[in-house]
Amino acid sequence: MKHVGIEDMSDNLKKKTLTALIWSFVDKFGQQFLYFVTGIILAIPLNPVDLGKMALLAVFVALSSILIDSGFGSALIRKKEATDADYSTIFYFNIGVSLVFYLILFALAPFIESYSGVPGLATVARVSFLSIVFLAFGMIQQTRLIKYIQFTQLARINIISLFCSSVFAVITAFMGWGVWALVIQSLGMAIVKSILLWIYGRWRPKWIFRVASMKEFFGYSSSLIGTGVLNTIFNNIYPWLIGKGYSTQAVGYYNQANKFQDMPSALIANIFRSVAFPVLSSINDDRERMIRVFGKYIRTVSFIIFPIMFLLMLVSQPLISILLPEKWAPSIPLMQVLCISGAFSPFIILYYDLFNAVGRSDINLKMEIFKKIFFIIGIFICFKYSIMALMWLWVVYTLCSLIATMLLAHKYVNYTIGSFFLDIFPCLSISLVITAMSSLYYLVFQDRWLLFITISGTFGLLYIVAARLFRLEMWHECLQLFKKKVLTNEE
């Protein structure tokens, strides 16, 4: 198990990284696949309004999770010698804060319903928000699994918990429970996941609460809190904007479109960020080595993300018409635009982890404040036009965010702008050319199945040919890995 494509790591770190990437892929792909299949099945009995209701509540659950963790999880991962006192202190902090936030949200539920104008949303919110408390019980166990790069256990826990909750969601949806099927899915996953984390996490809190641990982590984590809060609010602001300016049904269309494009984008981003942060943190005392490893991550992500997202943009029309009922057709143009932002967003997340790994979480916070000011101005300009204007705003915002992170990395971490463009240029240029060529099939075929099959087949074949013709680094390494591990049955 010696060839993983990251030459400058020690053999031990290479093995850990490869194993972590494989199991992180199993974990994230397994979850995305289950969400994808479940979403298609649930789209039959449910309607856009049901999905719109849950989309409106997602921001509160996500925001609460950020505030409950308070960045202490990342601080524990980064600290090389974290003690039981550190873990126990943060564990009790997480539980206490989760209970406080649940009570606050319980009291605010009627106001959320009143503001959204969606009848019955308060009751749905109060039950759905219970997931915040259950997730808090497993946060430290999850943090420890990530810190020690034990992604095998984490993958099993995540996939089992999602599978169980999804089965119950599908059953109840076809029984006519409506939006409550989605509540069961989110709440059920939180409960099962926390139970499995306690069973397989093999860590138990001690009766210790050390104020010194809180103080030690606060300087680093405070910037993470601010960054997380800003990102969570603005990443989930569209459902509320669309709900207030248009309709809850429109929120459902947006949520379905965003879900489709986000599956591969988030999958790739989460696979690499779950591994990148602990690995980069472990070698942050050797900056040159760390930058080489980071550049390798950028090249690997570009090799995967660009062909997938541009292909998804091309086949969005036949794909949605094949998988979903006709009532979801308005999601298609929204998805096509969002795929552009999805092609570049994983790089921003990798940059965040780079800054966090070197202890400069403050850079992320300052950058997010500046970006959000720009975003708010854009919202005021685009909101009065249409939903599509908001989609294009998100694309512009994503590209501007990437440029900002590139400039800061060039200045503070010495990963230059030129290095980034050199790392992504081969895969980006090849993907763009193949996208233009494959789009010509729309002039020839009208049948949705023919379009999907011919475009997908042509795109995949041309990308493989180009990767081999231009001798792309990652293509060569994939072949070498395949030969070593599969053809020779090497352990």
PDB file of C-alpha atoms in Angstrom, residues 325-451:
ATOM      1  CA  PRO A 325     -42.331  13.471 -11.938  1.00  0.00           C
ATOM      2  CA  GLU A 326     -43.203  16.309 -14.319  1.00  0.00           C
ATOM      3  CA  LYS A 327     -44.130  18.579 -11.390  1.00  0.00           C
ATOM      4  CA  TRP A 328     -40.397  19.062 -10.678  1.00  0.00           C
ATOM      5  CA  ALA A 329     -39.511  20.403 -14.163  1.00  0.00           C
ATOM      6  CA  PRO A 330     -39.078  24.028 -12.930  1.00  0.00           C
ATOM      7  CA  SER A 331     -36.016  22.797 -10.990  1.00  0.00           C
ATOM      8  CA  ILE A 332     -34.044  22.130 -14.196  1.00  0.00           C
ATOM      9  CA  PRO A 333     -32.834  25.657 -15.134  1.00  0.00           C
ATOM     10  CA  LEU A 334     -32.028  26.392 -11.481  1.00  0.00           C
ATOM     11  CA  MET A 335     -29.889  23.267 -11.286  1.00  0.00           C
ATOM     12  CA  GLN A 336     -28.012  24.090 -14.502  1.00  0.00           C
ATOM     13  CA  VAL A 337     -26.839  27.436 -13.135  1.00  0.00           C
ATOM     14  CA  LEU A 338     -26.001  26.081  -9.677  1.00  0.00           C
ATOM     15  CA  CYS A 339     -23.749  23.419 -11.228  1.00  0.00           C
ATOM     16  CA  ILE A 340     -21.304  26.182 -12.183  1.00  0.00           C
ATOM     17  CA  SER A 341     -20.844  27.250  -8.562  1.00  0.00           C
ATOM     18  CA  GLY A 342     -20.687  23.600  -7.507  1.00  0.00           C
ATOM     19  CA  ALA A 343     -17.663  23.098  -9.767  1.00  0.00           C
ATOM     20  CA  PHE A 344     -15.597  25.642  -7.826  1.00  0.00           C
ATOM     21  CA  SER A 345     -16.904  25.581  -4.255  1.00  0.00           C
ATOM     22  CA  PRO A 346     -14.815  22.531  -3.115  1.00  0.00           C
ATOM     23  CA  PHE A 347     -11.625  24.545  -3.656  1.00  0.00           C
ATOM     24  CA  ILE A 348     -12.858  27.251  -1.266  1.00  0.00           C
ATOM     25  CA  ILE A 349     -13.444  24.641   1.431  1.00  0.00           C
ATOM     26  CA  LEU A 350      -9.929  23.237   0.940  1.00  0.00           C
ATOM     27  CA  TYR A 351      -8.489  26.727   1.355  1.00  0.00           C
ATOM     28  CA  TYR A 352     -10.456  27.117   4.602  1.00  0.00           C
ATOM     29  CA  ASP A 353      -8.899  23.936   5.951  1.00  0.00           C
ATOM     30  CA  LEU A 354      -5.442  25.140   4.906  1.00  0.00           C
ATOM     31  CA  PHE A 355      -5.854  28.351   6.895  1.00  0.00           C
ATOM     32  CA  ASN A 356      -7.266  26.466   9.879  1.00  0.00           C
ATOM     33  CA  ALA A 357      -4.434  23.934   9.783  1.00  0.00           C
ATOM     34  CA  VAL A 358      -1.824  26.698  10.169  1.00  0.00           C
ATOM     35  CA  GLY A 359      -3.799  28.294  13.005  1.00  0.00           C
ATOM     36  CA  ARG A 360      -5.058  31.261  10.974  1.00  0.00           C
ATOM     37  CA  SER A 361      -8.793  30.774  11.395  1.00  0.00           C
ATOM     38  CA  ASP A 362      -8.992  34.563  11.774  1.00  0.00           C
ATOM     39  CA  ILE A 363      -8.256  34.889   8.045  1.00  0.00           C
ATOM     40  CA  ASN A 364     -11.406  32.935   7.218  1.00  0.00           C
ATOM     41  CA  LEU A 365     -13.518  35.110   9.510  1.00  0.00           C
ATOM     42  CA  LYS A 366     -12.256  38.420   8.109  1.00  0.00           C
ATOM     43  CA  MET A 367     -12.709  37.161   4.573  1.00  0.00           C
ATOM     44  CA  GLU A 368     -16.245  35.949   5.265  1.00  0.00           C
ATOM     45  CA  ILE A 369     -17.291  39.323   6.676  1.00  0.00           C
ATOM     46  CA  PHE A 370     -16.058  41.072   3.524  1.00  0.00           C
ATOM     47  CA  LYS A 371     -17.690  38.491   1.233  1.00  0.00           C
ATOM     48  CA  LYS A 372     -21.037  38.659   2.998  1.00  0.00           C
ATOM     49  CA  ILE A 373     -21.164  42.454   2.629  1.00  0.00           C
ATOM     50  CA  PHE A 374     -20.727  41.962  -1.114  1.00  0.00           C
ATOM     51  CA  PHE A 375     -23.369  39.226  -1.094  1.00  0.00           C
ATOM     52  CA  ILE A 376     -25.955  41.371   0.723  1.00  0.00           C
ATOM     53  CA  ILE A 377     -25.488  44.150  -1.832  1.00  0.00           C
ATOM     54  CA  GLY A 378     -25.988  41.603  -4.589  1.00  0.00           C
ATOM     55  CA  ILE A 379     -29.180  40.302  -2.983  1.00  0.00           C
ATOM     56  CA  PHE A 380     -30.698  43.785  -2.895  1.00  0.00           C
ATOM     57  CA  ILE A 381     -29.933  44.188  -6.593  1.00  0.00           C
ATOM     58  CA  CYS A 382     -31.068  40.741  -7.809  1.00  0.00           C
ATOM     59  CA  PHE A 383     -34.015  39.986  -5.518  1.00  0.00           C
ATOM     60  CA  LYS A 384     -36.423  42.281  -7.371  1.00  0.00           C
ATOM     61  CA  TYR A 385     -35.839  40.480 -10.671  1.00  0.00           C
ATOM     62  CA  SER A 386     -36.320  36.701 -10.434  1.00  0.00           C
ATOM     63  CA  ILE A 387     -35.172  33.459  -8.830  1.00  0.00           C
ATOM     64  CA  MET A 388     -32.814  32.953 -11.762  1.00  0.00           C
ATOM     65  CA  ALA A 389     -31.097  36.247 -10.954  1.00  0.00           C
ATOM     66  CA  LEU A 390     -30.465  34.931  -7.444  1.00  0.00           C
ATOM     67  CA  MET A 391     -28.957  31.754  -8.910  1.00  0.00           C
ATOM     68  CA  TRP A 392     -26.518  33.734 -11.036  1.00  0.00           C
ATOM     69  CA  LEU A 393     -25.685  35.882  -8.026  1.00  0.00           C
ATOM     70  CA  TRP A 394     -24.623  32.704  -6.205  1.00  0.00           C
ATOM     71  CA  VAL A 395     -22.310  31.792  -9.094  1.00  0.00           C
ATOM     72  CA  VAL A 396     -20.683  35.232  -9.030  1.00  0.00           C
ATOM     73  CA  TYR A 397     -20.412  35.091  -5.249  1.00  0.00           C
ATOM     74  CA  THR A 398     -18.700  31.669  -5.400  1.00  0.00           C
ATOM     75  CA  LEU A 399     -16.155  32.801  -7.983  1.00  0.00           C
ATOM     76  CA  CYS A 400     -15.405  36.001  -6.057  1.00  0.00           C
ATOM     77  CA  SER A 401     -14.985  33.940  -2.878  1.00  0.00           C
ATOM     78  CA  LEU A 402     -12.484  31.708  -4.610  1.00  0.00           C
ATOM     79  CA  ILE A 403     -10.503  34.687  -5.886  1.00  0.00           C
ATOM     80  CA  ALA A 404     -10.417  36.156  -2.365  1.00  0.00           C
ATOM     81  CA  THR A 405      -9.110  32.914  -0.837  1.00  0.00           C
ATOM     82  CA  MET A 406      -6.478  32.632  -3.560  1.00  0.00           C
ATOM     83  CA  LEU A 407      -5.205  36.128  -2.825  1.00  0.00           C
ATOM     84  CA  LEU A 408      -5.014  35.493   0.918  1.00  0.00           C
ATOM     85  CA  ALA A 409      -3.293  32.132   0.477  1.00  0.00           C
ATOM     86  CA  HIS A 410      -0.776  33.817  -1.821  1.00  0.00           C
ATOM     87  CA  LYS A 411      -0.026  36.397   0.872  1.00  0.00           C
ATOM     88  CA  TYR A 412      -0.157  34.406   4.118  1.00  0.00           C
ATOM     89  CA  VAL A 413       0.539  30.743   3.275  1.00  0.00           C
ATOM     90  CA  ASN A 414       2.754  31.063   0.173  1.00  0.00           C
ATOM     91  CA  TYR A 415       0.520  28.944  -2.064  1.00  0.00           C
ATOM     92  CA  THR A 416       0.603  31.306  -5.032  1.00  0.00           C
ATOM     93  CA  ILE A 417      -2.198  32.265  -7.412  1.00  0.00           C
ATOM     94  CA  GLY A 418      -0.093  30.985 -10.285  1.00  0.00           C
ATOM     95  CA  SER A 419       0.299  27.612  -8.565  1.00  0.00           C
ATOM     96  CA  PHE A 420      -3.456  27.289  -8.203  1.00  0.00           C
ATOM     97  CA  PHE A 421      -4.144  28.061 -11.869  1.00  0.00           C
ATOM     98  CA  LEU A 422      -1.410  25.695 -13.006  1.00  0.00           C
ATOM     99  CA  ASP A 423      -2.882  22.968 -10.803  1.00  0.00           C
ATOM    100  CA  ILE A 424      -6.455  23.302 -12.132  1.00  0.00           C
ATOM    101  CA  PHE A 425      -5.860  24.418 -15.740  1.00  0.00           C
ATOM    102  CA  PRO A 426      -5.445  21.009 -17.451  1.00  0.00           C
ATOM    103  CA  CYS A 427      -8.642  19.470 -16.075  1.00  0.00           C
ATOM    104  CA  LEU A 428     -10.677  22.679 -16.343  1.00  0.00           C
ATOM    105  CA  SER A 429      -9.749  23.356 -19.977  1.00  0.00           C
ATOM    106  CA  ILE A 430     -10.335  19.750 -21.050  1.00  0.00           C
ATOM    107  CA  SER A 431     -13.731  19.689 -19.308  1.00  0.00           C
ATOM    108  CA  LEU A 432     -14.846  22.942 -20.934  1.00  0.00           C
ATOM    109  CA  VAL A 433     -13.915  21.766 -24.435  1.00  0.00           C
ATOM    110  CA  ILE A 434     -15.678  18.416 -23.968  1.00  0.00           C
ATOM    111  CA  THR A 435     -18.754  20.198 -22.575  1.00  0.00           C
ATOM    112  CA  ALA A 436     -19.009  22.322 -25.716  1.00  0.00           C
ATOM    113  CA  MET A 437     -18.609  19.281 -27.956  1.00  0.00           C
ATOM    114  CA  SER A 438     -21.103  17.106 -26.068  1.00  0.00           C
ATOM    115  CA  SER A 439     -23.764  19.834 -25.995  1.00  0.00           C
ATOM    116  CA  LEU A 440     -24.175  19.391 -29.784  1.00  0.00           C
ATOM    117  CA  TYR A 441     -26.230  16.266 -29.120  1.00  0.00           C
ATOM    118  CA  TYR A 442     -29.158  18.553 -28.203  1.00  0.00           C
ATOM    119  CA  LEU A 443     -29.290  19.501 -31.889  1.00  0.00           C
ATOM    120  CA  VAL A 444     -29.622  15.847 -32.892  1.00  0.00           C
ATOM    121  CA  PHE A 445     -31.725  14.076 -30.253  1.00  0.00           C
ATOM    122  CA  GLN A 446     -34.958  14.944 -28.458  1.00  0.00           C
ATOM    123  CA  ASP A 447     -35.558  11.735 -26.523  1.00  0.00           C
ATOM    124  CA  ARG A 448     -34.500  12.144 -22.876  1.00  0.00           C
ATOM    125  CA  TRP A 449     -32.969   8.647 -22.601  1.00  0.00           C
ATOM    126  CA  LEU A 450     -30.952   9.063 -25.807  1.00  0.00           C
ATOM    127  CA  LEU A 451     -29.713  12.460 -24.658  1.00  0.00           C
TER     128      LEU A 451
END
